[in-house]
Amino acid sequence: MGGGGAPLTLGTAGHIDHGKTTLVRALTGVDTDRLPEEQRRGMTIELGYAPLVLPSGRRLSVVDVPGHEKLVRTMVAGATGIDLFLLVVAADDGVMPQTREHLSVLRGLGVARGVVAITKADLADPARAADEARELVPEAEVVVGADAVAAALDRAVASLPSRADADGAALLHVDRSFTIHGAGRVVTGTLWSGTIGRGDELLVLPAGARARVREVQVHDERVDRAAAGQRVAVNLRDATPVRGDVLTAEPIEPSHILDVELDTRIEHGTRVHVHHGTRESAARVAWLGGRFHQLRCESPLIARRDDRVVVRSIAPADTLGGGRILDPAARRHGPSRDVTARLEQLARGEEPGLGGRTPQSGAGLRSPSPQSEVDEAAAEPMLARLRDAWLEPPPTASFDADEQALLAQLRHAGRAERAGPFTFHPDALTEAAQRVATIMRAEGEITLARLRDELQTSRRYAQALLEHLDTQRITRRVGDKRVPGSRADSLPPWPPAS
Ligand SMILES: Nc1nc2c(ncn2[C@@H]2O[C@H](COP(=O)(O)OP(=O)(O)OP(=O)(O)O)[C@@H](O)[C@H]2O)c(=O)[nH]1
Ligand SMILES: [Mg+2]
């Protein structure tokens, strides 16, 4: 990699006309609005690409996305696979609808790191927009001016892991496909994992055709082998993939039904668009309890476990949220105790193997067993009590026998969650997790006393919460402190946007 460090890709984000493309040009010298229609209309329509060299010498790939509200799907296709964001907010306009929507997309995709740039500081005092941005994105540095942006990006990438460090077979979600006279078909995308080099034979999915790699370029320069995390252009023989197709070295079964963990709860039966990689599909959502949902797609996705999805509503078009695929090859099923237990295992990164229940066998997906059926008439007041008590519910043992039975049913249905001696409303635990993750992001660690003070609660609740978060891998205990666990980065900051 020379002195450039491991490859990383930066994606722009932000409302239309806020100056994303202008800032990319100031940083890279490249005008990514190269289509005649883009020049004429003064707006970005297609994804643009440019190499960026930071003051430290670190090299990044930049994907410049459109801000137009009708082009959010293009934005999602560009943002998929990026490592960090550059969110642009114009001083004279402040935070606008697509500022928020692009941020929900980034959070849905798990892109947690980035920088906020306030542009058009010559037109208005940047202080107000900067305050709005800080409130919306407390985890990111907010800066004004191209030089300050470049310096902040250097700080942001310093500790960012690259996809090139992860294992895996070659995988590229095609975001552009075109024909070059005399060369044939060229496709581009961000290489999610593995490497691609001249002479490699790759599969084109979902069709399943085989294609031979004739040449590989990274930012218009021919390379022997491109590494994960880079923007690559691949010239292929024998196949003509289009946007949304996947180039891969290993077969992946197309998915229609996926069990996912989302950062928001979506009403059962809602019709949505699911975005994954550079593909999308209409789908219906089945709620499985808590943050677990099943997405039943009309067209196939080429998805793997732990990949990210973004879920958008159809009318009005808006981003509802996003999350992680737990099972890309699920069977059609509803909520049940077994389903919840299995998804919780998958969410913790475990194999739900006990008793021969593997993801493939589907044996864990029996229809709801009698004890998992919840008495709805009794459930509503109980859920209201848990919600009212929020982060200080009474000890589970203090409920009478019938109430305890009901709490157990709610837990099995994923509508309540146990942490130590207490049973919480899942939304309360989600809030606690987000608050803890936000503190750790800012301070590097958290102690019991720090959380007790933050929540203005007793030691007992703080302890139960931290122990619960340890099991969820949000926190990891080191001596008498907690540091970020493997899943801490997947949480949105607290307080939430909007
Ligand atoms: N005065 C002033 N104008 C700017 C600045 N940055 C961008 N502009 C102007 O604002 C308009 C929009 O800039 P773009 O860079 O195309 O905005 P964009 O965010 O890429 O827009 P979309 O890609 O369509 O979402 C152009 O006319 C720019 O010249 C700035 O810092 N000051
Ligand atoms: Mg633009």
Coordinates of C-alpha atoms and ligand atoms in Angstrom, one line a residue:
M1 CA 0.0 0.0 0.0
G2 CA 3.1 2.3 -0.1
G3 CA 2.8 4.9 2.7
G4 CA -0.8 5.3 2.0
G5 CA -2.1 3.0 4.7
A6 CA -4.8 0.3 4.2
P7 CA -7.5 1.3 1.7
L8 CA -10.6 3.1 2.9
T9 CA -13.5 4.6 1.0
L10 CA -15.2 7.9 2.0
G11 CA -18.8 8.7 1.0
T12 CA -20.3 12.1 0.9
A13 CA -23.8 12.7 2.4
G14 CA -26.1 15.7 2.8
H15 CA -29.0 17.7 1.4
I16 CA -29.2 18.8 -2.2
D17 CA -27.1 21.8 -3.2
H18 CA -25.3 21.9 0.1
G19 CA -21.9 21.8 -1.6
K20 CA -20.9 18.1 -1.5
T21 CA -19.5 18.0 -5.1
T22 CA -17.8 21.5 -4.7
L23 CA -16.1 20.3 -1.5
V24 CA -14.9 17.0 -3.2
R25 CA -13.5 19.1 -6.0
A26 CA -11.7 21.4 -3.5
L27 CA -10.3 18.3 -1.7
T28 CA -9.4 16.2 -4.8
G29 CA -9.2 18.5 -7.8
V30 CA -11.8 16.3 -9.5
D31 CA -15.2 17.5 -10.7
T32 CA -17.3 14.4 -10.1
D33 CA -20.4 16.0 -11.9
R34 CA -19.1 14.9 -15.3
L35 CA -22.4 14.0 -17.1
P36 CA -23.7 16.8 -19.5
E37 CA -27.1 16.6 -17.6
E38 CA -25.3 17.1 -14.3
Q39 CA -23.4 20.1 -15.7
R40 CA -26.6 21.6 -17.2
R41 CA -28.8 21.1 -14.1
G42 CA -26.0 21.9 -11.6
M43 CA -26.7 18.8 -9.5
T44 CA -25.4 15.3 -9.0
I45 CA -27.4 12.5 -10.6
E46 CA -25.0 9.6 -10.8
L47 CA -22.4 8.5 -8.3
G48 CA -19.1 10.2 -8.7
Y49 CA -15.6 9.0 -7.8
A50 CA -12.3 10.6 -7.0
P51 CA -9.0 9.7 -5.3
L52 CA -8.2 11.8 -2.2
V53 CA -4.7 12.2 -0.7
L54 CA -4.9 13.6 2.9
P55 CA -2.2 15.8 4.4
S56 CA -0.7 12.8 6.1
G57 CA -0.3 11.1 2.8
R58 CA -3.1 8.7 3.5
R59 CA -5.0 7.8 0.3
L60 CA -8.8 7.4 0.3
S61 CA -11.4 6.6 -2.4
V62 CA -14.2 9.1 -2.5
V63 CA -17.8 8.4 -3.6
D64 CA -19.8 11.5 -4.2
V65 CA -23.5 10.9 -3.9
P66 CA -26.6 13.0 -5.0
G67 CA -28.6 14.9 -2.4
H68 CA -31.9 15.0 -4.4
E69 CA -34.8 13.5 -2.4
K70 CA -35.7 11.3 -5.5
L71 CA -32.2 9.9 -5.7
V72 CA -31.8 8.5 -2.2
R73 CA -31.6 5.0 -3.7
T74 CA -28.6 6.1 -5.7
M75 CA -27.2 7.5 -2.4
V76 CA -27.7 4.1 -0.7
A77 CA -26.0 2.3 -3.5
G78 CA -23.0 4.6 -3.2
A79 CA -22.9 4.5 0.6
T80 CA -23.0 0.7 0.8
G81 CA -19.5 -0.5 1.5
I82 CA -18.0 2.9 2.5
D83 CA -15.9 3.1 5.6
L84 CA -16.5 6.7 6.7
F85 CA -18.8 9.6 5.8
L86 CA -18.3 13.3 5.0
L87 CA -21.7 14.9 5.9
V88 CA -22.1 18.3 4.3
V89 CA -24.3 21.0 5.8
A90 CA -24.7 24.4 4.2
A91 CA -24.3 27.4 6.6
D92 CA -27.2 29.2 5.1
D93 CA -29.6 26.3 5.1
G94 CA -28.7 24.2 8.2
V95 CA -29.9 20.7 8.8
M96 CA -32.5 19.7 6.1
P97 CA -34.6 16.6 5.3
Q98 CA -31.9 14.7 3.3
T99 CA -29.3 15.6 5.9
R100 CA -31.3 13.5 8.3
E101 CA -32.3 10.9 5.8
H102 CA -28.7 10.3 4.6
L103 CA -27.7 10.1 8.3
S104 CA -30.3 7.4 8.9
V105 CA -29.0 5.5 5.9
L106 CA -25.4 5.7 7.2
R107 CA -26.5 4.5 10.7
G108 CA -28.5 1.7 9.1
L109 CA -25.5 0.7 7.2
G110 CA -23.4 0.8 10.4
V111 CA -21.1 3.6 9.1
A112 CA -20.3 5.1 12.5
R113 CA -17.3 7.3 11.7
G114 CA -17.0 10.5 9.8
V115 CA -16.7 14.2 9.7
V116 CA -19.3 17.0 9.3
A117 CA -18.3 19.9 7.0
I118 CA -20.1 23.2 7.2
T119 CA -20.0 24.7 3.7
K120 CA -21.1 28.1 2.3
A121 CA -19.6 29.9 5.3
D122 CA -19.2 32.9 3.0
L123 CA -23.0 33.2 2.8
A124 CA -24.0 32.9 6.4
D125 CA -22.4 32.6 9.9
P126 CA -21.6 28.8 10.2
A127 CA -22.3 28.7 13.9
R128 CA -26.0 27.9 13.8
A129 CA -25.6 25.1 11.2
A130 CA -22.6 23.8 13.2
D131 CA -24.7 23.7 16.4
E132 CA -27.5 21.9 14.6
A133 CA -25.0 19.4 13.1
R134 CA -23.4 18.8 16.5
E135 CA -26.7 18.0 18.0
L136 CA -27.6 15.6 15.1
V137 CA -24.2 13.9 14.9
P138 CA -22.5 14.2 18.3
E139 CA -20.0 11.5 17.5
A140 CA -18.4 13.4 14.6
E141 CA -16.1 16.4 14.4
V142 CA -17.8 19.5 12.9
V143 CA -15.4 21.7 10.8
V144 CA -15.5 24.6 8.4
G145 CA -13.3 24.9 5.3
A146 CA -11.6 22.3 3.0
D147 CA -8.2 22.4 4.9
A148 CA -10.0 21.8 8.2
V149 CA -12.0 19.0 6.6
A150 CA -8.8 17.3 5.3
A151 CA -7.2 17.5 8.8
A152 CA -10.3 16.2 10.5
L153 CA -10.5 13.3 8.0
D154 CA -6.9 12.4 8.9
R155 CA -7.9 12.2 12.5
A156 CA -11.0 10.2 11.7
V157 CA -9.2 7.6 9.6
A158 CA -6.2 7.2 12.0
S159 CA -7.9 4.4 14.0
L160 CA -10.3 3.1 11.4
P161 CA -9.9 -0.6 10.5
S162 CA -9.8 -1.4 6.7
R163 CA -11.7 -4.1 5.0
A164 CA -8.4 -5.2 3.6
D165 CA -7.5 -6.5 7.0
A166 CA -10.5 -8.8 7.1
D167 CA -10.6 -12.3 5.5
G168 CA -13.0 -13.3 2.8
A169 CA -13.5 -14.2 -0.8
A170 CA -13.7 -11.5 -3.4
L171 CA -17.1 -9.7 -3.3
L172 CA -18.1 -6.6 -5.2
H173 CA -21.6 -5.1 -5.6
V174 CA -21.7 -3.5 -9.0
D175 CA -22.8 0.2 -8.9
R176 CA -22.0 1.1 -12.5
S177 CA -21.7 -0.9 -15.7
F178 CA -20.7 0.4 -19.1
T179 CA -19.0 -0.6 -22.3
I180 CA -15.7 0.9 -23.4
H181 CA -15.1 0.7 -27.1
G182 CA -12.5 -1.9 -27.9
A183 CA -12.3 -3.1 -24.3
G184 CA -15.8 -4.4 -23.6
R185 CA -17.7 -4.5 -20.4
V186 CA -16.4 -2.6 -17.4
V187 CA -18.1 -2.6 -14.0
T188 CA -17.3 -0.6 -10.9
G189 CA -17.9 -0.9 -7.2
T190 CA -16.4 -0.9 -3.8
L191 CA -14.6 -4.1 -3.1
W192 CA -16.2 -5.4 0.1
S193 CA -13.8 -8.2 0.8
G194 CA -11.0 -10.2 -0.9
T195 CA -9.0 -9.1 -3.8
I196 CA -9.5 -9.1 -7.6
G197 CA -6.7 -9.5 -10.1
R198 CA -6.2 -10.1 -13.8
G199 CA -7.0 -13.6 -14.9
D200 CA -9.3 -14.3 -11.9
E201 CA -12.5 -16.2 -12.7
L202 CA -15.5 -14.7 -10.9
L203 CA -19.2 -15.6 -10.6
V204 CA -21.8 -13.0 -11.7
L205 CA -24.9 -13.3 -9.4
P206 CA -27.8 -13.8 -9.3
A207 CA -27.5 -15.1 -12.9
G208 CA -24.6 -17.5 -12.0
A209 CA -22.6 -16.8 -15.2
R210 CA -18.8 -17.1 -15.1
A211 CA -16.6 -14.2 -16.1
R212 CA -12.9 -13.8 -16.6
V213 CA -11.1 -10.6 -15.4
R214 CA -9.3 -9.0 -18.2
E215 CA -8.0 -5.9 -16.3
V216 CA -8.4 -4.2 -13.0
Q217 CA -8.1 -0.5 -12.3
V218 CA -8.2 1.6 -9.2
H219 CA -8.9 5.2 -9.9
D220 CA -7.9 5.0 -13.6
E221 CA -4.7 3.3 -12.9
R222 CA -4.1 -0.3 -13.9
V223 CA -3.2 -2.6 -10.9
D224 CA -2.3 -6.2 -10.7
R225 CA -4.6 -6.8 -7.8
A226 CA -7.1 -4.6 -6.1
A227 CA -7.7 -4.9 -2.3
A228 CA -10.9 -4.8 -0.2
G229 CA -11.9 -1.2 0.7
Q230 CA -10.9 0.2 -2.7
R231 CA -13.1 1.5 -5.5
V232 CA -12.3 -0.7 -8.4
A233 CA -13.2 -0.9 -12.1
V234 CA -13.1 -4.5 -13.5
N235 CA -13.0 -5.2 -17.2
L236 CA -14.6 -8.5 -17.9
R237 CA -14.7 -11.1 -20.6
D238 CA -17.7 -13.4 -21.2
A239 CA -20.3 -11.5 -19.1
T240 CA -22.2 -8.2 -19.0
P241 CA -23.2 -7.6 -15.4
V242 CA -25.4 -4.6 -14.6
R243 CA -25.8 -2.4 -11.5
G244 CA -27.1 -4.5 -8.6
D245 CA -25.3 -7.6 -9.7
V246 CA -22.6 -9.2 -7.6
L247 CA -19.1 -10.3 -8.6
T248 CA -17.8 -13.0 -6.3
A249 CA -15.2 -15.7 -6.0
E250 CA -17.6 -17.9 -3.9
P251 CA -21.2 -18.8 -4.7
I252 CA -23.9 -17.1 -2.6
E253 CA -27.4 -18.4 -2.6
P254 CA -29.9 -15.7 -3.5
S255 CA -32.1 -14.8 -0.5
H256 CA -35.8 -14.0 -0.5
I257 CA -36.6 -14.3 3.2
L258 CA -34.2 -12.7 5.7
D259 CA -34.3 -12.4 9.5
V260 CA -32.8 -9.1 10.5
E261 CA -32.1 -7.0 13.6
L262 CA -33.1 -3.4 12.9
D263 CA -32.3 -0.2 14.7
T264 CA -36.0 0.7 14.6
R265 CA -39.2 -1.2 15.1
I266 CA -41.3 -1.5 11.9
E267 CA -45.1 -2.2 12.1
H268 CA -46.0 -5.8 11.2
G269 CA -47.2 -6.0 7.6
T270 CA -45.6 -2.8 6.3
R271 CA -44.7 -2.8 2.7
V272 CA -41.1 -1.5 2.2
H273 CA -38.1 -1.3 0.0
V274 CA -35.1 -3.2 1.2
H275 CA -31.7 -2.0 0.0
H276 CA -28.8 -4.3 0.2
G277 CA -25.5 -3.8 -1.6
T278 CA -26.5 -2.0 -4.8
R279 CA -29.7 -4.0 -5.1
E280 CA -33.2 -3.3 -3.8
S281 CA -36.4 -5.3 -3.5
A282 CA -39.9 -4.6 -2.5
A283 CA -40.7 -6.5 0.6
R284 CA -43.2 -7.1 3.4
V285 CA -42.1 -6.8 7.0
A286 CA -43.1 -9.4 9.6
W287 CA -42.4 -8.3 13.2
L288 CA -40.7 -11.0 15.2
G289 CA -40.5 -9.3 18.6
G290 CA -38.2 -6.5 19.9
R291 CA -35.8 -5.4 17.2
F292 CA -36.1 -8.6 15.2
H293 CA -38.0 -8.6 11.9
Q294 CA -38.4 -10.8 8.9
L295 CA -38.1 -9.2 5.5
R296 CA -40.0 -11.1 2.8
C297 CA -38.6 -9.9 -0.5
E298 CA -40.2 -10.0 -4.0
S299 CA -36.8 -10.2 -5.8
P300 CA -33.6 -11.9 -4.6
L301 CA -30.8 -10.2 -2.6
I302 CA -27.3 -11.6 -2.7
A303 CA -26.7 -11.3 1.0
R304 CA -24.6 -12.9 3.7
R305 CA -25.0 -13.0 7.4
D306 CA -24.0 -9.8 9.2
D307 CA -24.4 -7.7 6.0
R308 CA -26.3 -4.5 6.4
V309 CA -29.6 -3.5 5.0
V310 CA -31.5 -0.2 4.8
V311 CA -35.3 -0.2 4.9
R312 CA -37.3 2.6 3.2
S313 CA -41.0 3.2 3.2
I314 CA -42.7 3.3 -0.2
A315 CA -45.2 6.2 0.3
P316 CA -44.2 8.6 1.5
A317 CA -40.7 7.7 0.5
D318 CA -38.5 7.9 3.6
T319 CA -35.8 5.9 5.3
L320 CA -37.2 4.0 8.2
G321 CA -33.9 2.6 9.5
G322 CA -31.5 -0.2 8.9
G323 CA -29.7 -3.0 10.5
R324 CA -28.0 -6.3 10.3
I325 CA -28.9 -9.6 8.5
L326 CA -28.9 -12.4 11.1
D327 CA -30.1 -15.2 8.7
P328 CA -30.1 -14.6 5.0
A329 CA -31.8 -17.9 4.3
A330 CA -34.7 -17.9 6.7
R331 CA -37.9 -19.8 6.4
R332 CA -41.1 -18.0 6.5
H333 CA -42.1 -17.9 10.2
G334 CA -43.7 -15.6 12.8
P335 CA -42.6 -14.7 16.3
S336 CA -42.1 -17.4 18.8
R337 CA -40.0 -18.3 21.8
D338 CA -37.7 -20.4 19.7
V339 CA -37.3 -17.8 17.0
T340 CA -36.4 -15.2 19.6
A341 CA -33.8 -17.4 21.3
R342 CA -32.3 -18.3 18.0
L343 CA -32.1 -14.7 16.7
E344 CA -30.6 -13.6 20.0
Q345 CA -27.9 -16.2 19.6
L346 CA -27.2 -15.1 16.0
A347 CA -27.2 -11.5 17.1
R348 CA -24.5 -12.4 19.7
G349 CA -22.5 -14.0 16.9
E350 CA -23.1 -17.5 18.2
E351 CA -24.1 -20.5 16.2
P352 CA -27.6 -21.6 17.2
G353 CA -26.5 -25.2 17.1
L354 CA -28.0 -26.8 20.3
G355 CA -30.3 -29.8 19.7
G356 CA -29.4 -29.9 16.0
R357 CA -31.0 -26.5 15.4
T358 CA -28.8 -25.0 12.7
P359 CA -29.8 -22.1 10.5
Q360 CA -30.2 -24.4 7.5
S361 CA -32.3 -27.1 9.2
G362 CA -34.9 -24.6 10.3
A363 CA -35.7 -26.9 13.2
G364 CA -35.7 -24.0 15.5
L365 CA -38.5 -22.4 13.6
R366 CA -41.5 -24.3 14.9
S367 CA -44.8 -22.5 15.1
P368 CA -45.4 -20.7 18.4
S369 CA -45.6 -23.1 21.3
P370 CA -48.4 -22.7 23.7
Q371 CA -46.3 -21.2 26.5
S372 CA -45.1 -18.5 24.1
E373 CA -48.6 -17.2 23.4
V374 CA -49.2 -13.9 25.2
D375 CA -52.5 -12.9 26.8
E376 CA -52.9 -9.6 25.0
A377 CA -55.4 -8.2 27.4
A378 CA -53.0 -8.6 30.3
A379 CA -49.9 -7.7 28.2
E380 CA -50.8 -4.1 27.4
P381 CA -51.0 -2.8 31.0
M382 CA -47.9 -4.7 31.9
L383 CA -45.9 -3.3 28.9
A384 CA -47.2 0.2 30.0
R385 CA -45.9 -0.4 33.5
L386 CA -42.5 -1.5 32.2
R387 CA -42.4 1.5 29.9
D388 CA -43.3 3.9 32.7
A389 CA -40.7 2.4 34.9
W390 CA -38.2 2.7 32.0
L391 CA -34.7 2.2 33.4
E392 CA -35.8 1.5 37.0
P393 CA -38.3 -1.3 36.9
P394 CA -39.1 -3.1 40.1
P395 CA -37.2 -6.4 40.7
T396 CA -38.9 -9.3 38.8
A397 CA -39.3 -11.2 42.1
S398 CA -41.5 -8.4 43.5
F399 CA -44.3 -9.2 41.0
D400 CA -46.9 -11.7 42.0
A401 CA -46.9 -15.2 40.5
D402 CA -49.4 -14.4 37.6
E403 CA -47.5 -11.2 36.8
Q404 CA -44.2 -13.1 36.7
A405 CA -45.7 -15.7 34.4
L406 CA -46.8 -12.9 32.1
L407 CA -43.4 -11.3 32.2
A408 CA -41.9 -14.6 31.2
Q409 CA -44.3 -14.8 28.2
L410 CA -43.4 -11.3 27.2
R411 CA -39.7 -12.1 27.4
H412 CA -40.2 -15.2 25.3
A413 CA -42.0 -13.1 22.7
G414 CA -39.2 -10.6 22.7
R415 CA -41.4 -7.8 24.1
A416 CA -39.6 -7.6 27.5
E417 CA -36.0 -8.4 28.4
R418 CA -34.4 -9.6 31.5
A419 CA -31.2 -7.9 32.9
G420 CA -30.0 -9.2 36.2
P421 CA -32.9 -9.2 38.8
F422 CA -35.0 -6.9 36.6
T423 CA -37.3 -7.1 33.6
F424 CA -37.1 -4.1 31.3
H425 CA -39.0 -2.8 28.3
P426 CA -36.8 -3.6 25.3
D427 CA -36.8 0.1 24.3
A428 CA -35.4 1.1 27.7
L429 CA -32.5 -1.3 27.2
T430 CA -32.0 0.0 23.7
E431 CA -31.7 3.5 25.2
A432 CA -29.3 2.3 27.9
A433 CA -27.1 0.6 25.2
Q434 CA -27.0 3.7 23.1
R435 CA -26.2 5.9 26.0
V436 CA -23.4 3.6 27.1
A437 CA -22.0 3.3 23.6
T438 CA -22.1 7.1 23.2
I439 CA -20.2 7.6 26.5
M440 CA -17.6 5.0 25.5
R441 CA -17.2 6.6 22.1
A442 CA -16.5 9.9 23.7
E443 CA -14.5 8.8 26.7
G444 CA -13.1 5.4 25.6
E445 CA -14.5 3.5 28.6
I446 CA -17.3 3.5 31.2
T447 CA -17.4 2.6 34.9
L448 CA -20.3 1.6 37.0
A449 CA -20.2 4.9 38.9
R450 CA -20.1 6.9 35.6
L451 CA -23.3 5.1 34.4
R452 CA -25.0 5.4 37.7
D453 CA -24.4 9.2 37.6
E454 CA -25.4 9.4 33.9
L455 CA -28.7 7.7 34.6
Q456 CA -29.1 9.2 38.1
T457 CA -29.9 5.8 39.3
S458 CA -28.7 3.4 41.9
R459 CA -25.6 1.1 41.7
R460 CA -27.9 -1.9 41.4
Y461 CA -29.5 -0.8 38.2
A462 CA -26.2 0.4 36.7
Q463 CA -24.6 -3.0 37.5
A464 CA -27.5 -5.0 36.0
L465 CA -27.4 -2.9 32.9
L466 CA -23.6 -3.2 32.4
E467 CA -23.7 -6.9 33.0
H468 CA -26.5 -7.2 30.4
L469 CA -24.6 -5.1 27.9
D470 CA -21.5 -7.4 28.5
T471 CA -23.6 -10.3 27.3
Q472 CA -24.8 -8.3 24.3
R473 CA -21.1 -7.5 23.5
I474 CA -21.9 -3.8 23.6
T475 CA -19.4 -3.6 26.5
R476 CA -16.5 -5.7 27.5
R477 CA -15.3 -5.9 31.1
V478 CA -11.7 -5.1 31.8
G479 CA -11.0 -5.0 35.5
D480 CA -13.5 -2.6 37.0
K481 CA -14.1 -0.7 33.8
R482 CA -15.9 -1.4 30.5
V483 CA -14.5 -0.8 27.1
P484 CA -16.4 -1.0 23.8
G485 CA -17.4 -4.6 22.9
S486 CA -17.5 -6.0 19.3
R487 CA -21.1 -4.6 18.8
A488 CA -20.7 -1.2 20.3
D489 CA -20.0 0.4 16.9
S490 CA -23.3 -0.7 15.5
L491 CA -25.3 1.5 17.9
P492 CA -26.5 4.9 16.9
P493 CA -25.5 7.8 19.2
W494 CA -27.6 9.1 22.1
P495 CA -29.6 11.3 22.0
P496 CA -31.1 10.0 18.7
A497 CA -31.5 12.1 15.5
S498 CA -34.7 14.0 15.0
Ligands
LIG1 N1 -21.1 30.8 -2.1 C1 -20.8 29.5 -2.1 N2 -21.4 28.6 -3.0 C2 -21.1 27.3 -2.9 C3 -20.2 26.8 -1.9 N3 -20.2 25.5 -2.1 C4 -21.0 25.2 -3.1 N4 -21.6 26.3 -3.6 C5 -22.5 26.4 -4.7 O1 -23.7 25.7 -4.4 C6 -24.2 25.0 -5.5 C7 -24.4 23.6 -5.2 O2 -23.1 23.0 -5.0 P1 -22.8 21.4 -5.3 O3 -21.4 21.2 -4.8 O4 -23.2 21.0 -6.6 O5 -23.9 20.8 -4.2 P2 -24.2 19.3 -4.0 O6 -24.4 19.1 -2.5 O7 -23.1 18.5 -4.6 O8 -25.5 19.1 -4.7 P3 -26.2 17.7 -5.1 O9 -25.1 16.8 -5.6 O10 -27.2 18.0 -6.2 O11 -26.9 17.2 -3.9 C8 -23.3 25.3 -6.7 O12 -23.8 26.4 -7.4 C9 -22.0 25.7 -6.0 O13 -21.2 26.6 -6.7 C10 -19.6 27.7 -1.0 O14 -18.9 27.4 -0.1 N5 -20.0 29.0 -1.1
MG2 MG -23.3 17.0 -5.9

